CSV table of C-alpha atoms and ligand atoms in Angstrom, one decimal:
chain,number,residue,atom,x,y,z
A,900,MET,CA,-99.0,-2.8,-16.3
A,901,SER,CA,-97.0,-1.6,-19.2
A,902,LYS,CA,-97.9,1.8,-20.8
A,903,ARG,CA,-99.7,1.7,-24.1
A,904,ARG,CA,-97.5,3.3,-26.8
A,905,LYS,CA,-98.6,6.6,-28.5
A,906,LEU,CA,-97.2,7.1,-32.0
A,907,ALA,CA,-96.9,10.8,-32.9
A,908,VAL,CA,-97.4,11.6,-36.6
A,909,GLY,CA,-96.0,14.4,-38.7
A,910,LEU,CA,-97.9,14.9,-42.0
A,911,ILE,CA,-96.0,16.7,-44.8
A,912,GLY,CA,-98.6,18.1,-47.2
A,913,TYR,CA,-102.3,19.0,-46.8
A,914,ASN,CA,-104.2,18.9,-50.0
A,915,PHE,CA,-106.3,16.0,-51.5
A,916,MET,CA,-104.1,13.2,-50.1
A,917,GLY,CA,-103.5,15.2,-46.9
A,918,LYS,CA,-107.3,15.2,-46.3
A,919,ALA,CA,-107.5,11.4,-47.2
A,920,HIS,CA,-104.5,10.5,-44.9
A,921,SER,CA,-105.7,12.9,-42.0
A,922,ASN,CA,-109.1,11.2,-41.9
A,923,ALA,CA,-107.4,7.7,-41.9
A,924,TRP,CA,-105.0,8.7,-39.1
A,925,ARG,CA,-108.2,9.6,-37.1
A,926,GLN,CA,-110.4,6.8,-38.0
A,927,ALA,CA,-108.0,3.9,-37.9
A,928,PRO,CA,-107.7,3.7,-34.1
A,929,ARG,CA,-111.5,4.2,-33.7
A,930,PHE,CA,-112.5,1.2,-35.9
A,931,PHE,CA,-109.5,-1.1,-35.7
A,932,ASP,CA,-108.0,-2.7,-32.6
A,933,LEU,CA,-104.6,-1.3,-32.9
A,934,PRO,CA,-101.7,-2.1,-30.6
A,935,ALA,CA,-100.6,1.6,-30.3
A,936,ASP,CA,-102.6,5.0,-30.0
A,937,VAL,CA,-102.1,7.7,-32.6
A,938,ARG,CA,-101.3,11.3,-32.0
A,939,MET,CA,-102.0,13.6,-34.9
A,940,LYS,CA,-99.2,16.0,-33.8
A,941,THR,CA,-98.1,18.2,-36.8
A,942,ILE,CA,-99.3,19.0,-40.3
A,943,CYS,CA,-97.0,20.8,-42.6
A,944,GLY,CA,-97.2,22.9,-45.7
A,945,ARG,CA,-95.5,25.8,-47.4
A,946,HIS,CA,-98.3,28.3,-47.1
A,947,ALA,CA,-98.9,29.4,-43.5
A,948,GLY,CA,-102.4,30.5,-43.9
A,949,ALA,CA,-103.5,27.4,-45.7
A,950,VAL,CA,-101.7,25.0,-43.6
A,951,ARG,CA,-103.2,26.6,-40.4
A,952,LYS,CA,-106.7,26.2,-42.0
A,953,ALA,CA,-106.0,22.5,-42.7
A,954,GLN,CA,-104.7,22.0,-39.1
A,955,VAL,CA,-107.9,23.3,-37.7
A,956,GLN,CA,-110.2,21.6,-40.1
A,957,LEU,CA,-108.4,18.2,-40.2
A,958,GLY,CA,-107.8,18.1,-36.6
A,959,TRP,CA,-103.9,18.3,-36.0
A,960,GLU,CA,-102.4,19.6,-32.8
A,961,SER,CA,-100.0,22.0,-34.5
A,962,ALA,CA,-99.0,23.3,-38.0
A,963,ALA,CA,-95.6,24.0,-39.4
A,964,THR,CA,-94.2,25.4,-42.6
A,965,ASP,CA,-90.8,23.8,-42.7
A,966,TRP,CA,-90.8,20.0,-43.1
A,967,ARG,CA,-87.2,19.8,-41.7
A,968,GLU,CA,-88.5,21.1,-38.4
A,969,VAL,CA,-91.1,18.4,-38.4
A,970,VAL,CA,-88.6,15.6,-39.2
A,971,ALA,CA,-86.2,16.9,-36.5
A,972,ASP,CA,-89.0,16.8,-33.9
A,973,PRO,CA,-87.9,14.2,-31.3
A,974,GLU,CA,-91.5,13.7,-30.2
A,975,ILE,CA,-92.5,12.6,-33.7
A,976,ASP,CA,-92.3,8.8,-34.6
A,977,ILE,CA,-93.8,8.8,-38.0
A,978,ILE,CA,-93.5,10.9,-41.1
A,979,ASP,CA,-96.3,10.7,-43.7
A,980,ILE,CA,-95.4,12.2,-47.0
A,981,VAL,CA,-98.1,13.4,-49.3
A,982,THR,CA,-96.3,16.2,-51.1
A,983,PRO,CA,-95.8,16.5,-54.9
A,984,ASN,CA,-93.7,13.6,-56.3
A,985,ASP,CA,-90.4,15.5,-56.7
A,986,SER,CA,-90.0,16.1,-52.9
A,987,HIS,CA,-90.7,12.5,-51.8
A,988,ALA,CA,-87.1,11.4,-51.9
A,989,GLU,CA,-85.5,14.3,-49.9
A,990,ILE,CA,-88.0,14.2,-47.2
A,991,ALA,CA,-87.9,10.4,-46.9
A,992,ILE,CA,-84.2,10.2,-46.8
A,993,ALA,CA,-84.0,13.0,-44.2
A,994,ALA,CA,-86.9,11.2,-42.1
A,995,ALA,CA,-85.0,7.9,-42.3
A,996,CYS,CA,-81.8,9.5,-41.0
A,997,ALA,CA,-83.9,10.9,-38.2
A,998,GLY,CA,-85.1,7.4,-37.3
A,999,LYS,CA,-88.7,7.9,-38.2
A,1000,ALA,CA,-91.0,5.3,-39.6
A,1001,ILE,CA,-92.2,6.5,-43.0
A,1002,LEU,CA,-95.3,6.3,-45.0
A,1003,CYS,CA,-94.9,7.7,-48.5
A,1004,GLU,CA,-97.5,8.4,-51.2
A,1005,LYS,CA,-97.0,6.9,-54.6
A,1006,PRO,CA,-95.1,7.0,-56.8
A,1007,LEU,CA,-92.1,6.4,-54.4
A,1008,GLY,CA,-89.9,8.9,-56.2
A,1009,VAL,CA,-89.6,10.3,-59.7
A,1010,SER,CA,-87.0,7.7,-61.0
A,1011,VAL,CA,-85.6,4.3,-60.2
A,1012,ALA,CA,-82.3,6.1,-58.9
A,1013,GLU,CA,-84.4,8.0,-56.4
A,1014,GLY,CA,-86.4,5.0,-55.3
A,1015,GLY,CA,-83.1,3.0,-54.9
A,1016,ALA,CA,-81.7,5.8,-52.7
A,1017,MET,CA,-84.8,6.0,-50.6
A,1018,LEU,CA,-84.8,2.2,-50.1
A,1019,ALA,CA,-81.1,2.2,-49.2
A,1020,ALA,CA,-81.8,5.0,-46.5
A,1021,VAL,CA,-84.7,3.1,-44.9
A,1022,ARG,CA,-82.8,-0.1,-44.8
A,1023,LYS,CA,-79.7,1.6,-43.4
A,1024,ALA,CA,-81.7,3.4,-40.6
A,1025,ARG,CA,-83.8,0.2,-40.0
A,1026,VAL,CA,-87.0,2.0,-39.9
A,1027,VAL,CA,-90.5,0.8,-41.0
A,1028,HIS,CA,-91.4,1.9,-44.5
A,1029,MET,CA,-94.5,1.7,-46.7
A,1030,VAL,CA,-95.7,3.2,-49.9
A,1031,CYS,CA,-99.3,4.3,-50.0
A,1032,HIS,CA,-100.8,2.1,-52.7
A,1033,ASN,CA,-104.2,2.4,-51.1
A,1034,TYR,CA,-106.1,0.2,-53.6
A,1035,ARG,CA,-104.4,-3.0,-52.4
A,1036,ARG,CA,-106.6,-2.6,-49.3
A,1037,ILE,CA,-110.0,-2.4,-51.0
A,1038,PRO,CA,-111.7,-5.4,-49.4
A,1039,ALA,CA,-112.6,-6.9,-52.8
A,1040,ILE,CA,-109.1,-6.6,-54.0
A,1041,ALA,CA,-107.7,-8.2,-50.9
A,1042,LEU,CA,-110.2,-11.0,-51.3
A,1043,ALA,CA,-109.2,-11.5,-55.0
A,1044,LYS,CA,-105.6,-11.9,-53.7
A,1045,GLN,CA,-106.8,-14.7,-51.2
A,1046,MET,CA,-108.9,-16.3,-53.9
A,1047,ILE,CA,-105.9,-16.4,-56.4
A,1048,GLU,CA,-103.6,-17.7,-53.7
A,1049,GLN,CA,-106.0,-20.3,-52.8
A,1050,GLY,CA,-106.1,-21.5,-56.5
A,1051,GLU,CA,-109.7,-20.4,-57.2
A,1052,LEU,CA,-108.5,-19.2,-60.6
A,1053,GLY,CA,-106.7,-22.4,-61.2
A,1054,ASP,CA,-102.9,-23.1,-61.3
A,1055,ARG,CA,-102.2,-21.0,-64.4
A,1056,ILE,CA,-103.2,-17.4,-65.0
A,1057,TYR,CA,-103.5,-16.3,-68.6
A,1058,HIS,CA,-104.3,-12.6,-68.5
A,1059,TYR,CA,-104.2,-9.5,-66.4
A,1060,ARG,CA,-106.1,-6.7,-68.0
A,1061,ALA,CA,-106.4,-3.3,-66.1
A,1062,ARG,CA,-107.6,0.1,-67.2
A,1063,TYR,CA,-107.4,3.2,-65.0
A,1064,ALA,CA,-109.3,5.9,-66.7
A,1065,GLN,CA,-110.0,9.5,-65.6
A,1066,ASP,CA,-111.1,12.7,-67.4
A,1067,TRP,CA,-110.1,15.6,-65.2
A,1068,ILE,CA,-107.7,17.1,-67.8
A,1069,ALA,CA,-109.7,16.3,-70.9
A,1070,ASP,CA,-110.7,19.9,-71.3
A,1071,PRO,CA,-107.8,21.6,-73.2
A,1072,LYS,CA,-108.6,24.7,-71.1
A,1073,PHE,CA,-107.7,23.0,-67.9
A,1074,PRO,CA,-104.5,24.7,-66.6
A,1075,LEU,CA,-101.0,23.5,-66.4
A,1076,VAL,CA,-101.0,22.2,-62.8
A,1077,TRP,CA,-98.0,20.4,-61.2
A,1078,ARG,CA,-99.2,17.1,-62.3
A,1079,LEU,CA,-98.7,18.2,-65.8
A,1080,GLN,CA,-95.1,19.2,-65.3
A,1081,SER,CA,-92.4,16.6,-65.6
A,1082,GLN,CA,-89.9,18.4,-63.4
A,1083,ILE,CA,-92.4,18.1,-60.4
A,1084,ALA,CA,-94.5,15.0,-61.3
A,1085,GLY,CA,-91.9,12.9,-63.1
A,1086,SER,CA,-94.6,11.7,-65.5
A,1087,GLY,CA,-98.3,12.0,-66.2
A,1088,ALA,CA,-100.9,9.4,-66.1
A,1089,HIS,CA,-98.1,6.9,-66.2
A,1090,GLY,CA,-96.6,7.6,-62.7
A,1091,ASP,CA,-99.9,8.9,-61.2
A,1092,ILE,CA,-102.3,6.1,-62.1
A,1093,ASN,CA,-100.6,3.5,-64.2
A,1094,ALA,CA,-98.4,3.0,-61.1
A,1095,HIS,CA,-101.6,1.9,-59.2
A,1096,ILE,CA,-102.5,-0.8,-61.7
A,1097,ILE,CA,-98.9,-1.9,-62.0
A,1098,ASP,CA,-98.9,-2.2,-58.3
A,1099,LEU,CA,-102.1,-4.2,-58.2
A,1100,GLY,CA,-100.7,-6.5,-60.9
A,1101,ARG,CA,-97.5,-7.2,-58.9
A,1102,TYR,CA,-99.6,-7.6,-55.7
A,1103,LEU,CA,-102.0,-10.1,-57.3
A,1104,LEU,CA,-99.8,-11.9,-59.7
A,1105,GLY,CA,-96.1,-11.3,-59.2
A,1106,GLU,CA,-93.2,-9.5,-61.0
A,1107,PHE,CA,-93.2,-8.2,-64.5
A,1108,ARG,CA,-90.8,-9.7,-66.9
A,1109,GLU,CA,-91.1,-7.4,-70.1
A,1110,VAL,CA,-93.2,-4.6,-71.5
A,1111,CYS,CA,-93.9,-2.9,-74.8
A,1112,ALA,CA,-95.7,0.5,-74.6
A,1113,THR,CA,-96.8,3.7,-76.2
A,1114,MET,CA,-97.6,7.1,-74.7
A,1115,GLU,CA,-99.3,10.2,-76.0
A,1116,THR,CA,-99.7,13.8,-74.9
A,1117,PHE,CA,-103.0,14.8,-76.6
A,1118,VAL,CA,-103.0,18.5,-75.4
A,1119,LYS,CA,-99.5,19.8,-75.7
A,1120,GLU,CA,-99.9,23.4,-74.3
A,1121,ARG,CA,-102.2,24.7,-71.6
A,1122,PRO,CA,-103.1,28.0,-69.8
A,1123,LEU,CA,-100.5,28.6,-67.0
A,1124,THR,CA,-103.3,29.2,-64.6
A,1125,ALA,CA,-107.1,28.8,-65.0
A,1126,GLY,CA,-108.4,31.4,-67.4
A,1127,SER,CA,-104.9,32.8,-68.1
A,1128,ARG,CA,-104.0,33.7,-71.7
A,1129,LYS,CA,-100.4,32.8,-71.1
A,1130,ARG,CA,-99.6,29.2,-72.1
A,1131,GLY,CA,-97.0,26.6,-71.2
A,1132,LYS,CA,-95.8,23.3,-72.5
A,1133,VAL,CA,-97.2,20.0,-71.1
A,1134,THR,CA,-94.2,17.9,-70.3
A,1135,VAL,CA,-95.9,14.7,-69.2
A,1136,ASP,CA,-97.9,11.9,-70.9
A,1137,ASP,CA,-101.7,12.2,-71.0
A,1138,ALA,CA,-102.2,8.4,-71.7
A,1139,VAL,CA,-100.1,5.2,-71.8
A,1140,THR,CA,-100.9,1.8,-73.2
A,1141,THR,CA,-98.8,-1.3,-72.4
A,1142,ILE,CA,-98.7,-4.9,-73.2
A,1143,GLY,CA,-96.4,-7.2,-71.4
A,1144,ARG,CA,-95.7,-10.4,-69.7
A,1145,PHE,CA,-95.3,-11.5,-66.1
A,1146,ARG,CA,-92.5,-13.8,-65.0
A,1147,SER,CA,-95.1,-16.4,-64.6
A,1148,GLY,CA,-95.8,-16.1,-68.3
A,1149,ALA,CA,-99.2,-14.5,-67.8
A,1150,LEU,CA,-100.0,-11.7,-70.3
A,1151,VAL,CA,-100.5,-8.1,-69.4
A,1152,ASN,CA,-102.7,-5.4,-70.8
A,1153,LEU,CA,-102.6,-2.0,-69.2
A,1154,GLU,CA,-104.2,1.3,-70.1
A,1155,ALA,CA,-103.9,4.5,-68.0
A,1156,THR,CA,-105.5,7.7,-69.3
A,1157,ARG,CA,-106.8,11.0,-68.2
A,1158,PHE,CA,-108.7,11.5,-71.5
A,1159,ALA,CA,-111.7,9.2,-71.1
A,1160,PRO,CA,-114.7,11.6,-70.9
A,1161,GLY,CA,-117.1,10.2,-68.4
A,1162,ARG,CA,-114.6,8.0,-66.6
A,1163,LYS,CA,-113.8,9.9,-63.3
A,1164,ASN,CA,-111.8,7.4,-61.5
A,1165,SER,CA,-112.4,4.0,-63.1
A,1166,ILE,CA,-110.2,1.1,-62.3
A,1167,ALA,CA,-111.4,-1.9,-64.2
A,1168,ILE,CA,-109.6,-5.2,-63.9
A,1169,GLU,CA,-110.1,-8.7,-65.3
A,1170,ILE,CA,-108.0,-11.7,-64.5
A,1171,ASN,CA,-108.4,-15.0,-66.3
A,1172,GLY,CA,-107.0,-18.4,-65.3
A,1173,ASN,CA,-107.5,-21.9,-66.2
A,1174,GLY,CA,-109.9,-22.3,-63.3
A,1175,GLY,CA,-111.9,-19.2,-63.8
A,1176,SER,CA,-112.0,-15.3,-63.9
A,1177,LEU,CA,-112.2,-12.4,-61.6
A,1178,VAL,CA,-113.7,-9.0,-62.6
A,1179,PHE,CA,-113.4,-5.8,-60.4
A,1180,ASP,CA,-114.6,-2.2,-61.0
A,1181,PHE,CA,-113.7,0.6,-58.6
A,1182,GLU,CA,-117.0,2.2,-59.4
A,1183,GLU,CA,-118.6,-0.8,-57.7
A,1184,MET,CA,-115.8,-1.3,-55.3
A,1185,ASN,CA,-117.8,-3.4,-52.8
A,1186,ARG,CA,-118.3,-6.1,-55.5
A,1187,LEU,CA,-116.1,-8.7,-56.9
A,1188,ARG,CA,-117.3,-10.9,-59.8
A,1189,PHE,CA,-116.2,-14.5,-60.1
A,1190,TYR,CA,-116.7,-17.0,-62.8
A,1191,ASP,CA,-115.8,-20.6,-61.6
A,1192,ALA,CA,-114.9,-22.6,-64.6
A,1193,ARG,CA,-115.0,-25.8,-62.6
A,1194,GLU,CA,-118.7,-25.7,-61.8
A,1195,PRO,CA,-120.9,-28.0,-63.8
A,1196,GLU,CA,-121.1,-26.4,-67.3
A,1197,GLU,CA,-124.9,-25.9,-67.3
A,1198,ARG,CA,-124.7,-23.9,-64.1
A,1199,ARG,CA,-121.6,-21.7,-64.8
A,1200,GLY,CA,-121.9,-18.0,-64.9
A,1201,PHE,CA,-120.5,-14.9,-63.4
A,1202,ARG,CA,-121.4,-14.6,-59.7
A,1203,ASP,CA,-121.4,-11.4,-57.9
A,1204,ILE,CA,-119.8,-11.4,-54.5
A,1205,LEU,CA,-120.9,-8.5,-52.3
A,1206,VAL,CA,-117.8,-8.0,-50.2
A,1207,THR,CA,-119.4,-6.7,-47.1
A,1208,GLU,CA,-119.3,-9.8,-44.9
A,1209,PRO,CA,-117.4,-9.7,-41.6
A,1210,GLN,CA,-115.3,-12.6,-42.9
A,1211,HIS,CA,-114.0,-10.4,-45.8
A,1212,PRO,CA,-110.7,-8.6,-45.4
A,1213,TYR,CA,-111.0,-5.5,-43.2
A,1214,VAL,CA,-114.8,-5.5,-43.3
A,1215,GLY,CA,-115.4,-7.0,-39.7
A,1216,SER,CA,-114.1,-3.8,-38.3
A,1217,TRP,CA,-116.9,-1.8,-40.0
A,1218,TRP,CA,-120.7,-2.1,-40.5
A,1219,PRO,CA,-123.1,-5.0,-40.7
A,1220,PRO,CA,-123.3,-6.8,-44.2
A,1221,GLY,CA,-124.4,-4.7,-47.0
A,1222,HIS,CA,-123.4,-1.3,-45.4
A,1223,VAL,CA,-121.0,-0.4,-48.2
A,1224,LEU,CA,-117.5,1.0,-47.8
A,1225,GLY,CA,-115.9,3.8,-50.0
A,1226,TYR,CA,-112.6,5.4,-51.2
A,1227,GLU,CA,-111.7,6.7,-47.7
A,1228,HIS,CA,-111.7,3.3,-46.2
A,1229,THR,CA,-108.8,2.2,-48.4
A,1230,PHE,CA,-106.6,4.7,-46.5
A,1231,VAL,CA,-108.0,3.7,-43.1
A,1232,HIS,CA,-107.0,0.1,-43.8
A,1233,THR,CA,-103.5,1.1,-45.1
A,1234,ILE,CA,-102.9,3.3,-42.0
A,1235,ALA,CA,-104.3,0.7,-39.5
A,1236,ASP,CA,-101.9,-2.0,-41.0
A,1237,PHE,CA,-99.0,0.6,-40.9
A,1238,VAL,CA,-99.6,1.5,-37.3
A,1239,SER,CA,-99.6,-2.1,-36.3
A,1240,ALA,CA,-96.3,-2.7,-38.2
A,1241,VAL,CA,-94.6,0.3,-36.7
A,1242,ALA,CA,-95.8,-0.8,-33.1
A,1243,ALA,CA,-94.4,-4.3,-33.7
A,1244,GLY,CA,-91.3,-3.1,-35.6
A,1245,LYS,CA,-92.3,-5.3,-38.5
A,1246,SER,CA,-92.2,-4.8,-42.3
A,1247,VAL,CA,-95.6,-4.0,-43.9
A,1248,GLN,CA,-96.4,-4.3,-47.7
A,1249,PRO,CA,-96.1,-2.4,-50.0
A,1250,THR,CA,-92.6,-1.5,-48.8
A,1251,PHE,CA,-90.2,0.9,-50.4
A,1252,GLU,CA,-88.8,-2.2,-52.2
A,1253,ASP,CA,-92.3,-2.5,-53.8
A,1254,GLY,CA,-92.2,1.1,-54.6
A,1255,LEU,CA,-88.8,0.7,-56.3
A,1256,ARG,CA,-89.9,-2.4,-58.2
A,1257,ASN,CA,-93.0,-0.4,-59.4
A,1258,GLN,CA,-90.6,2.4,-60.5
A,1259,GLN,CA,-88.6,-0.2,-62.5
A,1260,VAL,CA,-91.7,-1.2,-64.4
A,1261,LEU,CA,-92.6,2.5,-64.8
A,1262,GLU,CA,-89.1,3.1,-66.3
A,1263,ALA,CA,-89.2,0.0,-68.6
A,1264,ILE,CA,-92.5,1.2,-70.0
A,1265,SER,CA,-91.1,4.7,-70.5
A,1266,GLU,CA,-88.1,3.4,-72.2
A,1267,SER,CA,-90.2,1.1,-74.4
A,1268,ALA,CA,-92.4,4.0,-75.4
A,1269,ARG,CA,-89.3,6.1,-76.3
A,1270,SER,CA,-87.5,3.4,-78.1
A,1271,LYS,CA,-90.5,1.6,-79.6
A,1272,GLN,CA,-88.8,-1.7,-78.5
A,1273,TRP,CA,-89.8,-4.4,-76.0
A,1274,VAL,CA,-88.0,-3.7,-72.8
A,1275,ARG,CA,-87.1,-6.3,-70.1
A,1276,VAL,CA,-87.9,-5.1,-66.5
A,1277,LEU,CA,-84.7,-5.2,-64.3
A,1278,LYS,CA,-84.6,-8.1,-61.8
A,1279,SER,CA,-82.9,-6.1,-59.1
A,1280,PRO,CA,-81.8,-2.6,-59.4
A,1281,PRO,CA,-78.0,-1.8,-59.3
A,1282,THR,CA,-78.5,0.6,-56.3
A,1283,ILE,CA,-79.7,-2.4,-54.2
A,1284,LEU,CA,-77.0,-4.7,-55.4
A,1285,SER,CA,-74.3,-2.2,-54.5
A,1286,GLU,CA,-75.8,-1.5,-50.9
B,1457,LIG,C1,-105.0,12.2,-59.3
B,1457,LIG,O1,-105.0,11.6,-60.6
B,1457,LIG,C2,-105.3,11.1,-58.3
B,1457,LIG,O2,-105.5,11.8,-57.1
B,1457,LIG,C3,-104.0,10.1,-58.0
B,1457,LIG,O3,-102.9,10.9,-57.6
B,1457,LIG,C4,-104.4,9.1,-57.0
B,1457,LIG,O4,-103.4,8.3,-56.7
B,1457,LIG,C5,-105.7,8.3,-57.5
B,1457,LIG,O5,-106.0,7.3,-56.7
B,1457,LIG,C6,-106.8,9.3,-57.8
B,1457,LIG,O6,-106.4,10.3,-58.7
C-alpha cells in the first residue's frame, strides 16, 4: 500500500489572517476528505514573543522569526503568506525558487509589475499557486456561479453591482495603521476590499474591459499610534467608486469604502440578466436570493434559497440543513481545495494569474481616478508576454 502523503506548511504572518488560515489548516482535513494529510509545521513572525504565543494558541509545531529560514526548510512543502502586502512578492518569489507550493493573501502584490514577477516565478518553478480570495468559496457565491453558468439568469447579463462597505476607520482618531500607509499597503479600501468585489465579478462574469472611477481620502491625517498627539499623513484612499464594463458588455457598478458607519463587513451584490436576478449579502451569507423572470408573471417574486443543503457547494462536508456556516468556513474551503490541488500537482483557482488580472483592474481604476478618464483594462500584461 502506498504511503499517504503529508504536506508540511509554513505560515508567514500570525495576526488576523494568520488566525483565519491556521484554523483552516486544522479544520480542512477534519471535515473534507483530502488526498493528503496536513502538518502545521512552522508559524513565522518578526516578534519572537508574539509569534511564540501564536504558535501555542494556534497549534503550530514550531515558531520562527525569519521567513527565509522557513522558505529554506526542506521539510516544508507549502508556504502560506499572510503578511502585509508589500512583502508578498519577495516571499512568494523566494518560495517559488525553493520549489514550494504557495498560497498568498490578496492583493497578490502592490502593483501589476510585482504581480507579473510573482506569476513568472511560479510558472518558471512549476509550483502550485493560489491567491486567497476566500469569498469565492462562500457556498452561496459558488452556487451563484453554477446558476449563472447553467443559464438561470438568461443568456445576457446586464448588471453587476457590488458594494463592499466597512466602518473600522470612520473615527478620525483611529491611528495610522499599516493599512493606511501606501508604502506598505499599496492602496487603501481599493486593494483591500475593492480587490474582493473585483475578484467576485471576474469569477462570476468574466474579464473587465474598461473602468471609470473616483477615489477619496476623507481623513487626511491621523495619530501615529492610538491616543498619540503626533500625527502622520494618510497616503491611501478611504473609498473608491467605479463604473465600468465587462468584455461581455455587462455594466459594472462598484463601491468600496471604510467610511460607512454601521457597515462592519458588508458585501452586497446584485446581478441582473435577461432571465432573472441574483442578490447576495454577506451579512446573511447562507442565503442567495433569486428572481426567475421566466416564471409565470403572476407568480414571480424573489425567492430565498437557504444555501445549507448537502447538494450545495462545500456544504455536504459540514452540518445538516439549516445549521449555518460563517466567515471561517470560507478559508477552510479555500485550503481544502488548495491541498487537493497540491497533492495532485494541479492548478487551482484563483491562481496568481487571477491575482495579476485583479491587479490590472485595480491599476486601471487607480489610473482612471488620477486622470479622470475612462481607462481600458490591459488584456495581457507585458510581463507575461515577455516570459
Ligand atoms: C480588512 O479590511 C479586512 O480584513 C480585509 O483585509 C479582508 O480581506 C476582508 O475580507 C475583511 O477586512
